[in-house]
Tab-separated table of C-alpha atoms in Angstrom:
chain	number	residue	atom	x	y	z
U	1	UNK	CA	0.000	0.000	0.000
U	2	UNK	CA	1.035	3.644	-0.667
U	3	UNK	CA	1.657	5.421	2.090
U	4	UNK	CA	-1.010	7.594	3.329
U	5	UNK	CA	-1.380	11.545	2.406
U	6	UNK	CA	-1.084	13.623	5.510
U	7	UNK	CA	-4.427	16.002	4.377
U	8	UNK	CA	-7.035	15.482	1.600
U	9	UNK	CA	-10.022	16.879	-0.097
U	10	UNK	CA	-13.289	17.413	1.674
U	11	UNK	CA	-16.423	19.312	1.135
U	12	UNK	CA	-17.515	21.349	4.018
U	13	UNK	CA	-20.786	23.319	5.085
U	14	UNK	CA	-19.434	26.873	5.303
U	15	UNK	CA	-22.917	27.846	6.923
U	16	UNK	CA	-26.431	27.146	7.187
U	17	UNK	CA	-28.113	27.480	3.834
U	18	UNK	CA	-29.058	26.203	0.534
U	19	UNK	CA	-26.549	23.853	-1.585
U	20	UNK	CA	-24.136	26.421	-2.632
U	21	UNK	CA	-22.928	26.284	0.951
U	22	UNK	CA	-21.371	23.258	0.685
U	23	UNK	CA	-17.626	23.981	-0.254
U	24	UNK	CA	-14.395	21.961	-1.313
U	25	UNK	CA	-11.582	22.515	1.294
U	26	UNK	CA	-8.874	20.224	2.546
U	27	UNK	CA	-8.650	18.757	5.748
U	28	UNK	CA	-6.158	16.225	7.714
U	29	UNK	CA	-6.289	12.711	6.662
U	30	UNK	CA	-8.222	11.060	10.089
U	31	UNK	CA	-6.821	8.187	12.001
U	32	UNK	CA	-9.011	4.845	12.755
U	33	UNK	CA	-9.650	4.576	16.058
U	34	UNK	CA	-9.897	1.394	18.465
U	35	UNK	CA	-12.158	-1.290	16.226
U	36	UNK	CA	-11.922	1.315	12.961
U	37	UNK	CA	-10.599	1.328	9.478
U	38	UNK	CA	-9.688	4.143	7.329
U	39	UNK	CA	-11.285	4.007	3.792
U	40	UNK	CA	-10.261	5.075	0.574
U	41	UNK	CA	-13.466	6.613	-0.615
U	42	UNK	CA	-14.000	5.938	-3.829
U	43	UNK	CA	-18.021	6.899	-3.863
U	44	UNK	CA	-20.320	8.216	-1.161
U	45	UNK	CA	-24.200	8.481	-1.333
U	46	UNK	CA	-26.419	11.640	-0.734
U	47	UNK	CA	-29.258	11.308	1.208
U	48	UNK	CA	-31.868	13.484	2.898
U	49	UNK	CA	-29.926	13.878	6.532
U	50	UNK	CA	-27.202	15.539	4.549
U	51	UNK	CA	-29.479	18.093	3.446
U	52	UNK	CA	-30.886	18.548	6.255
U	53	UNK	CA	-27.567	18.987	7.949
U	54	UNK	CA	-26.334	21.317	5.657
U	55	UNK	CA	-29.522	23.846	6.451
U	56	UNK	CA	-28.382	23.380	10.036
U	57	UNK	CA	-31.545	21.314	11.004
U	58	UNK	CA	-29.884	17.888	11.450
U	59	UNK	CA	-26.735	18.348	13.427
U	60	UNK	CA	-24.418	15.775	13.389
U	61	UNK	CA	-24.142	13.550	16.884
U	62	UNK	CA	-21.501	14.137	19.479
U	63	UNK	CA	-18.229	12.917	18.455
U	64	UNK	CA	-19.132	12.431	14.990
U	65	UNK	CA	-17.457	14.749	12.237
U	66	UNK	CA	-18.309	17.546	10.792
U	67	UNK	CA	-18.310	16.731	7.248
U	68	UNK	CA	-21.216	15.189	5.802
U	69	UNK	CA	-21.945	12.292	4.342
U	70	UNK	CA	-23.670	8.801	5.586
U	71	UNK	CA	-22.453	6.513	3.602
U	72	UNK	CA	-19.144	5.498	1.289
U	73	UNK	CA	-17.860	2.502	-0.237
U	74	UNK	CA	-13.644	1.928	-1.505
U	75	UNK	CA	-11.069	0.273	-0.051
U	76	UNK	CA	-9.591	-0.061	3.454
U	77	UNK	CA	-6.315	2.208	3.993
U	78	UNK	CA	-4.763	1.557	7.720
U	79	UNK	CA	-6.038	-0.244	10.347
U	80	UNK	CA	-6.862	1.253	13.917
U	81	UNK	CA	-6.065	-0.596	17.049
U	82	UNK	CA	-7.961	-4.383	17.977
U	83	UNK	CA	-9.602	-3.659	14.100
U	84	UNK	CA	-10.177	-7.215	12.946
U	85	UNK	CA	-11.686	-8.866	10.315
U	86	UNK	CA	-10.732	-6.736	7.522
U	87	UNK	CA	-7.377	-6.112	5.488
U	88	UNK	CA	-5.799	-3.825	3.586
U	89	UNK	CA	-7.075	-3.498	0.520
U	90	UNK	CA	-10.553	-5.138	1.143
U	91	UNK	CA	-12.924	-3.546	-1.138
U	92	UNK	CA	-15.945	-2.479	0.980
U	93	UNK	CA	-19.204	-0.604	1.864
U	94	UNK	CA	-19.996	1.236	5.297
U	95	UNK	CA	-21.952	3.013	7.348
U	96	UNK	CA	-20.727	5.787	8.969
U	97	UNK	CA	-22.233	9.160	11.202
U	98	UNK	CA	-20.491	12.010	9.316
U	99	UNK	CA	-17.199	12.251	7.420
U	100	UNK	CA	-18.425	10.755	3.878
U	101	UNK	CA	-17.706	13.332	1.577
U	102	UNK	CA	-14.244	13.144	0.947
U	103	UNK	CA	-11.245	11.300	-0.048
U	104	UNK	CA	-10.966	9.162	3.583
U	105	UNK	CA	-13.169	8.693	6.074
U	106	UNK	CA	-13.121	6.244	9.005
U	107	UNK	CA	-15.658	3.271	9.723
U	108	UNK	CA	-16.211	0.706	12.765
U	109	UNK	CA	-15.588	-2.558	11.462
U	110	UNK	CA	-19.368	-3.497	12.362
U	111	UNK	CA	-20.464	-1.436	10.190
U	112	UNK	CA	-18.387	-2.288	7.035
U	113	UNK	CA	-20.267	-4.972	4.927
U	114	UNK	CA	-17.946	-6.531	1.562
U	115	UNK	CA	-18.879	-4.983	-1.802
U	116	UNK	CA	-21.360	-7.252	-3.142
U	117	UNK	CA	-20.142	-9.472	-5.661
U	118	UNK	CA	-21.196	-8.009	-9.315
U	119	UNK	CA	-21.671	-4.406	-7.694
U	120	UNK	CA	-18.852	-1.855	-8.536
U	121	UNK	CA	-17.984	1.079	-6.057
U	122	UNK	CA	-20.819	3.870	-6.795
U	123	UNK	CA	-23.610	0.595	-6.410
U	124	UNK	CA	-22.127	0.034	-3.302
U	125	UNK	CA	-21.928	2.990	-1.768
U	126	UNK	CA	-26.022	3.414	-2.755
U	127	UNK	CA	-26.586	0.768	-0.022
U	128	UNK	CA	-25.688	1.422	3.377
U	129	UNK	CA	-27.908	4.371	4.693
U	130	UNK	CA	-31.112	2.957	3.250
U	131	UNK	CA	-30.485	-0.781	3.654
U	132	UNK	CA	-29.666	-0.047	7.096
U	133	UNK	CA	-32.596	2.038	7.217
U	134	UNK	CA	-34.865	-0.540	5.917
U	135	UNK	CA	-33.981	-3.254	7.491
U	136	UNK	CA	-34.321	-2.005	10.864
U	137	UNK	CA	-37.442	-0.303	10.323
U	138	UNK	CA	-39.370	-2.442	8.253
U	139	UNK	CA	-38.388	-5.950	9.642
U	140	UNK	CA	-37.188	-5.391	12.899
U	141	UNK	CA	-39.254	-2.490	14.293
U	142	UNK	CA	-42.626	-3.301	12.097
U	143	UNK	CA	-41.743	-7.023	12.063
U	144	UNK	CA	-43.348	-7.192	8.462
U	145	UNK	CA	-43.618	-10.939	7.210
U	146	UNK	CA	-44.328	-12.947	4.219
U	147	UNK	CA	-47.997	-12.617	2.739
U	148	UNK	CA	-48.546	-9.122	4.684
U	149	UNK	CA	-49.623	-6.073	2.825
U	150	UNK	CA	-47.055	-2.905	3.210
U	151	UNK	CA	-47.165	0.453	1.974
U	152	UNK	CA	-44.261	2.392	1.001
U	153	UNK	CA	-44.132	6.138	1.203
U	154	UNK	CA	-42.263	7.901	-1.413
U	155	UNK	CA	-41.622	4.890	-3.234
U	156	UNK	CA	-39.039	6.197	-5.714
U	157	UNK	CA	-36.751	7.694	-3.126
U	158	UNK	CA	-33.475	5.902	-1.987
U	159	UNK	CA	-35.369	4.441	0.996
U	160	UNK	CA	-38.405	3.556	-1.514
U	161	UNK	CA	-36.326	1.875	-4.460
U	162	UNK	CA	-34.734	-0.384	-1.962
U	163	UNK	CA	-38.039	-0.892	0.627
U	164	UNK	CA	-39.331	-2.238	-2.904
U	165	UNK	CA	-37.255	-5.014	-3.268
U	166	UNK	CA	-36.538	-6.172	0.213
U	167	UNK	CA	-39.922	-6.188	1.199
U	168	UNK	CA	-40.804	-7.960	-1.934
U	169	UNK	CA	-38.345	-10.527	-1.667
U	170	UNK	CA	-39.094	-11.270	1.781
U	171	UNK	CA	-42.553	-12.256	0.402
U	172	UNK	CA	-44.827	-9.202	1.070
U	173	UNK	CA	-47.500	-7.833	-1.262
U	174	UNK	CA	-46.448	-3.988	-2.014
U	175	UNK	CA	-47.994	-0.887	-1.939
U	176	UNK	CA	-45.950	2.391	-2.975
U	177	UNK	CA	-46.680	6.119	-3.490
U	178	UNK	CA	-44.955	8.367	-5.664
U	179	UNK	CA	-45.614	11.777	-6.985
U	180	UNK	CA	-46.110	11.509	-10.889
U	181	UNK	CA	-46.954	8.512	-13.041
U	182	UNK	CA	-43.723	8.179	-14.226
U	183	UNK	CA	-42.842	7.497	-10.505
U	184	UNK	CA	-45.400	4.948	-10.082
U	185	UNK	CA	-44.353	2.815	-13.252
U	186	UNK	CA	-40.795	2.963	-12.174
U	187	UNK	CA	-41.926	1.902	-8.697
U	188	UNK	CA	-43.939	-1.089	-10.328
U	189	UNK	CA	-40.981	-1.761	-12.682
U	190	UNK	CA	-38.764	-2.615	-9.400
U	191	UNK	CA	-41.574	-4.769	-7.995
U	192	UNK	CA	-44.519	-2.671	-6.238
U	193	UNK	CA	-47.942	-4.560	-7.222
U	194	UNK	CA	-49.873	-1.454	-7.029
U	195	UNK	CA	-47.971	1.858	-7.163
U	196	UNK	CA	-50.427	5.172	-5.781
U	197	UNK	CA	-50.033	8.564	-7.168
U	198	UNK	CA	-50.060	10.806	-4.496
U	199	UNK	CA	-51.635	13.785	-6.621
U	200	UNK	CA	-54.008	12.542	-8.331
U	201	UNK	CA	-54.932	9.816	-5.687
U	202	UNK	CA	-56.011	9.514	-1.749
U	203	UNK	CA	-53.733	6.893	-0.798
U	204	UNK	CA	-56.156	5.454	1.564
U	205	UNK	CA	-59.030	4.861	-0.846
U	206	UNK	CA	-56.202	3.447	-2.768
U	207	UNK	CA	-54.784	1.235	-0.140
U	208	UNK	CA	-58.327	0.051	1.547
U	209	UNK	CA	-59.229	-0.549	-2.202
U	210	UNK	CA	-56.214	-2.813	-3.384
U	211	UNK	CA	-56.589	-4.949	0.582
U	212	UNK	CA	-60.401	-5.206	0.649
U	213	UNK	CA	-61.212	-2.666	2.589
U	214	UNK	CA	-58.830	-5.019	4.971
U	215	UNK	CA	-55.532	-1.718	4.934
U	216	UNK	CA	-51.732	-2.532	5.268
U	217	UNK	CA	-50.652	-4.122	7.409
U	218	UNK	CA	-46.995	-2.061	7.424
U	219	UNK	CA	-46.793	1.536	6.626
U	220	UNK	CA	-43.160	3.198	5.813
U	221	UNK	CA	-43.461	6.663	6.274
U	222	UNK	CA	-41.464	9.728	6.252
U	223	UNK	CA	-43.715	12.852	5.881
U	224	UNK	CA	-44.911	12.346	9.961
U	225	UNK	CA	-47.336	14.859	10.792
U	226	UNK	CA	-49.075	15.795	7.842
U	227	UNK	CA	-49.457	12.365	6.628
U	228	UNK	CA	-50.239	10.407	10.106
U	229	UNK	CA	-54.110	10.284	9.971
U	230	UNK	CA	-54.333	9.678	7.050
U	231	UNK	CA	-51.679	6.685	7.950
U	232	UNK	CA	-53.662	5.749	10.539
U	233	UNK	CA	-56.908	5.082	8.244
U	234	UNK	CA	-54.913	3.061	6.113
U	235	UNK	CA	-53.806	0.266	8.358
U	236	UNK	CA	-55.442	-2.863	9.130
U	237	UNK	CA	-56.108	-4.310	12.654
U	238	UNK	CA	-53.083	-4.759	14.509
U	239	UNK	CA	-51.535	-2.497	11.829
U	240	UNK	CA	-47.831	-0.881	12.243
U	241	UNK	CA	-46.849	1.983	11.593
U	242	UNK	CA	-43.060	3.180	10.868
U	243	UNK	CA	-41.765	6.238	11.193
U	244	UNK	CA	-38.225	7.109	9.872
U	245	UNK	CA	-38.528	11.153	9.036
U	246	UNK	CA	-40.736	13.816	9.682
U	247	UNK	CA	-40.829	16.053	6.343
U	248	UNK	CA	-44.098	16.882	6.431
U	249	UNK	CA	-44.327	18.335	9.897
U	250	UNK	CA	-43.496	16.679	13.138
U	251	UNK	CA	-46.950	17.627	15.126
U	252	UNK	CA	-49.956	15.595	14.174
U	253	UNK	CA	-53.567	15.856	15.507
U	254	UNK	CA	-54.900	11.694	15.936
U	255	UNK	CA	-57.957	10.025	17.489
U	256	UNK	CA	-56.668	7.619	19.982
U	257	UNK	CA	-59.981	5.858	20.101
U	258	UNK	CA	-58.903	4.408	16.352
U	259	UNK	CA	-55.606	3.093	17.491
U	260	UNK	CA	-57.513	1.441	20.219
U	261	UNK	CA	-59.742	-0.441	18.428
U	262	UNK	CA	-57.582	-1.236	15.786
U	263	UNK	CA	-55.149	-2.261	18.311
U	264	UNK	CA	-51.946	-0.175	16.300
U	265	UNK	CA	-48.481	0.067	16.750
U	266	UNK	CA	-46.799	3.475	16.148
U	267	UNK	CA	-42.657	3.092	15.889
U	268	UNK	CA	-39.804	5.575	15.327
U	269	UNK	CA	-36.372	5.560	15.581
U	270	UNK	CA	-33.568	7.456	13.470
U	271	UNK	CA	-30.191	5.278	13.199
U	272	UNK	CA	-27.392	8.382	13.109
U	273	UNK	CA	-26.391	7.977	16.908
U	274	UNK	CA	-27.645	4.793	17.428
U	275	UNK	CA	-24.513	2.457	19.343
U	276	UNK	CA	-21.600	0.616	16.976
U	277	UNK	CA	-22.941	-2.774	18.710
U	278	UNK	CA	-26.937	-1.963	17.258
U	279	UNK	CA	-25.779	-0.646	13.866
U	280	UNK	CA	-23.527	-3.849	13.776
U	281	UNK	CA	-26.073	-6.248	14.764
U	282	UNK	CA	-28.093	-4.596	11.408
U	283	UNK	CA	-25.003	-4.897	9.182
U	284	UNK	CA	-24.730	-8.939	10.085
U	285	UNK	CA	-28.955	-9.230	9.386
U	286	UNK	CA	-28.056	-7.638	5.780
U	287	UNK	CA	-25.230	-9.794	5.044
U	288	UNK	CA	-27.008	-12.907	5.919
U	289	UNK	CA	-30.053	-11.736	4.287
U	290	UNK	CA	-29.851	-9.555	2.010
U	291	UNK	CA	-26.652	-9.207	0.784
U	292	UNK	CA	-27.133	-13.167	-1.176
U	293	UNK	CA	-29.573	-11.788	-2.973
U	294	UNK	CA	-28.103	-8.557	-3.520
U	295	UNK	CA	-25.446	-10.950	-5.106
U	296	UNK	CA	-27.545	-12.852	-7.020
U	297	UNK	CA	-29.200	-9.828	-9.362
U	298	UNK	CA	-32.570	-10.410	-7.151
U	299	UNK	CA	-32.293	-7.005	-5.618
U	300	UNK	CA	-30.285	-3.868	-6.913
U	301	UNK	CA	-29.502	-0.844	-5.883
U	302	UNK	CA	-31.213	2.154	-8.223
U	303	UNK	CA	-28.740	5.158	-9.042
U	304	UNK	CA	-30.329	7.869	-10.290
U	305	UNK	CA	-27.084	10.122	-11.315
U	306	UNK	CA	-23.791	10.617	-10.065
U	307	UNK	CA	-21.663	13.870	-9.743
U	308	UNK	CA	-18.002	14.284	-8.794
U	309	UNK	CA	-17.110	15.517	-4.984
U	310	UNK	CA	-16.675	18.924	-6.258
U	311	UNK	CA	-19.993	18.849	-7.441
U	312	UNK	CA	-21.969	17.832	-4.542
U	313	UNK	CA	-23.395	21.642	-4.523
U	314	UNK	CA	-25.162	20.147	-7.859
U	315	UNK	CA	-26.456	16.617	-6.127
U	316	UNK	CA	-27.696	18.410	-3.377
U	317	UNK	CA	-29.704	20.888	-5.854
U	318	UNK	CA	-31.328	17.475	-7.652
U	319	UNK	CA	-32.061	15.753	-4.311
U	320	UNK	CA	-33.986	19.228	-3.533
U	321	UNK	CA	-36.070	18.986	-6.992
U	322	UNK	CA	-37.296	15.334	-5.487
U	323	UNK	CA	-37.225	15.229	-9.629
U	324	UNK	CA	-34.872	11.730	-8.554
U	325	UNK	CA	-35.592	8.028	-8.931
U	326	UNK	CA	-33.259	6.254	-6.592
U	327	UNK	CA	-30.087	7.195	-5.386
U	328	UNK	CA	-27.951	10.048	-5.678
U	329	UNK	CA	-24.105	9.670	-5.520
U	330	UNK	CA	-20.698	11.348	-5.101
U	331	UNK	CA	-17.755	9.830	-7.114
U	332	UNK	CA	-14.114	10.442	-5.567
């Protein structure tokens, strides 16, 4: 291995504002901790916490840096102290809470999964943040199963393109909205069996309509308030609802009386500062899961354009249109 560069490129939030904020600069090259690894980045996704972030809505957790960025995939540079089970060289994917826009960034070795085989690095580095996301909200929080009905908000989002798939290969029936028709076919193209258009449809009618008047039994949601009666009228008995975001508002008016008698369960949880040992415990459900079929061409990951680190300015514009279908990504 070359030796290491003592400072490299980084794009950094100057301020609070819109994307032209976001700035190349240089920074030191960081050293892995205790149980990390220093990647190579050689692509790192955009998705919606960075924005957030960068309007100063979304600051990143204690400890965590300062640069955004959720998500990366390249190769492992150095090894911190007691980091085992990787080696130089090892070509992989990881999670990470901040750092992933630019040339290195560190990762805990839980939360580095291998580059799926057939993927290349921009691919890979489209999976972390809403795989991890998925998984934890849809099967471990909402405990969907086969031959349950879920619908999937914003179905032609990152979180949406991949919800798609997973759910559907675990054997559920799938619902998905999406905000033009165009949206919808793509989202029934990847595997929805009914795909809702938000504007020209009442997802509820929609959803009590395609179940039988029966409702889904999942709901993957990340407007939050402005969305959560409606939500509520949409699921069956013993229904569950997930909540990963909270763009539409985070204040809601409901009728508790309705998620008595439907006997409901309402669930949140955001994954940023959740422990190594939690996010770790996801990473080994997607490899054992997931990642096989990820291998074998069952499930892919959706890019919807990719722009070079100097660019992100320009990602972070076309994540703001919501114009998108899948994921955005930064190339290194």
């Amino acid at each position: 291995m070359n030796a290491l560069p003592a400072r490299m490129k980084a794009i950094e939030i100057a301020q609070p504002g819109g994307p032209d904020v976001l700035k190349p600069g240089e920074r030191p090259v960081p050293v892995p901790g205790p149980g990390e690894v220093l990647i190579k980045v050689a692509a790192a996704g955009v998705n919606r916490p960075d924005v957030e972030q960068r309007k100063g809505t979304y600051p990143p957790p204690p400890g965590a840096s300062d640069i955004p960025g959720l998500e990366i995939a390249g190769t492992v540079a150095a090894l911190g102290p007691d980091a085992g089970g990787l080696g130089l060289g090892d070509a992989v994917c990881a999670l990470v809470s901040g750092g992933g826009y630019a040339e290195y960034c560190t990762a805990p070795v839980p939360q580095c999964l291998p580059v799926p085989q057939g993927l290349g690095m921009v691919e890979a580095a489209a999976l972390p943040e809403t795989f991890f996301t998925v998984w934890q909200n849809v099967f471990d929080r909402a405990r969907l199963k086969g031959g349950e009905t879920i619908l999937i908000h914003g179905g032609s989002s990152g979180i949406g393109t991949a919800a798609i798939q997973m759910a559907k290969a675990m054997g559920a029936r799938v619902l998905a909205t999406a905000g033009s028709d165009d949206k919808c076919a793509a989202c029934v193209k990847l595997g929805a069996d009914r795909a809702i258009n938000y504007n020209t449809q009442d997802f509820v009618e929609a959803t009590l309509a395609a179940t039988n008047k029966k409702g889904a039994d999942v709901i993957l949601d990340m407007v939050g308030g402005k969305y959560f009666e409606r939500n509520v009228a949409a699921l069956a008995i013993e229904g569950r609802l997930s909540l990963i975001a909270l763009l539409g508002g985070r204040e809601a008016k409901i009728d508790l009386g309705i998620v008595l008698r439907k006997r409901l369960t309402i669930v949140g949880s955001v994954l940023r500062a959740r422990p190594v040992s939690e996010k770790g415990a996801v990473a080994a459900s997607l490899r054992r899961e997931i990642w096989p079929l990820i291998a074998s061409g069952k499930i892919r990951p959706v890019i919807d354009s990719t722009f070079a680190l100097a660019d992100a300015a320009k990602a972070h514009a076309r994540m703001e249109t919501s114009a998108h279908v899948g994921k955005i990504v930064l190339t290194v």
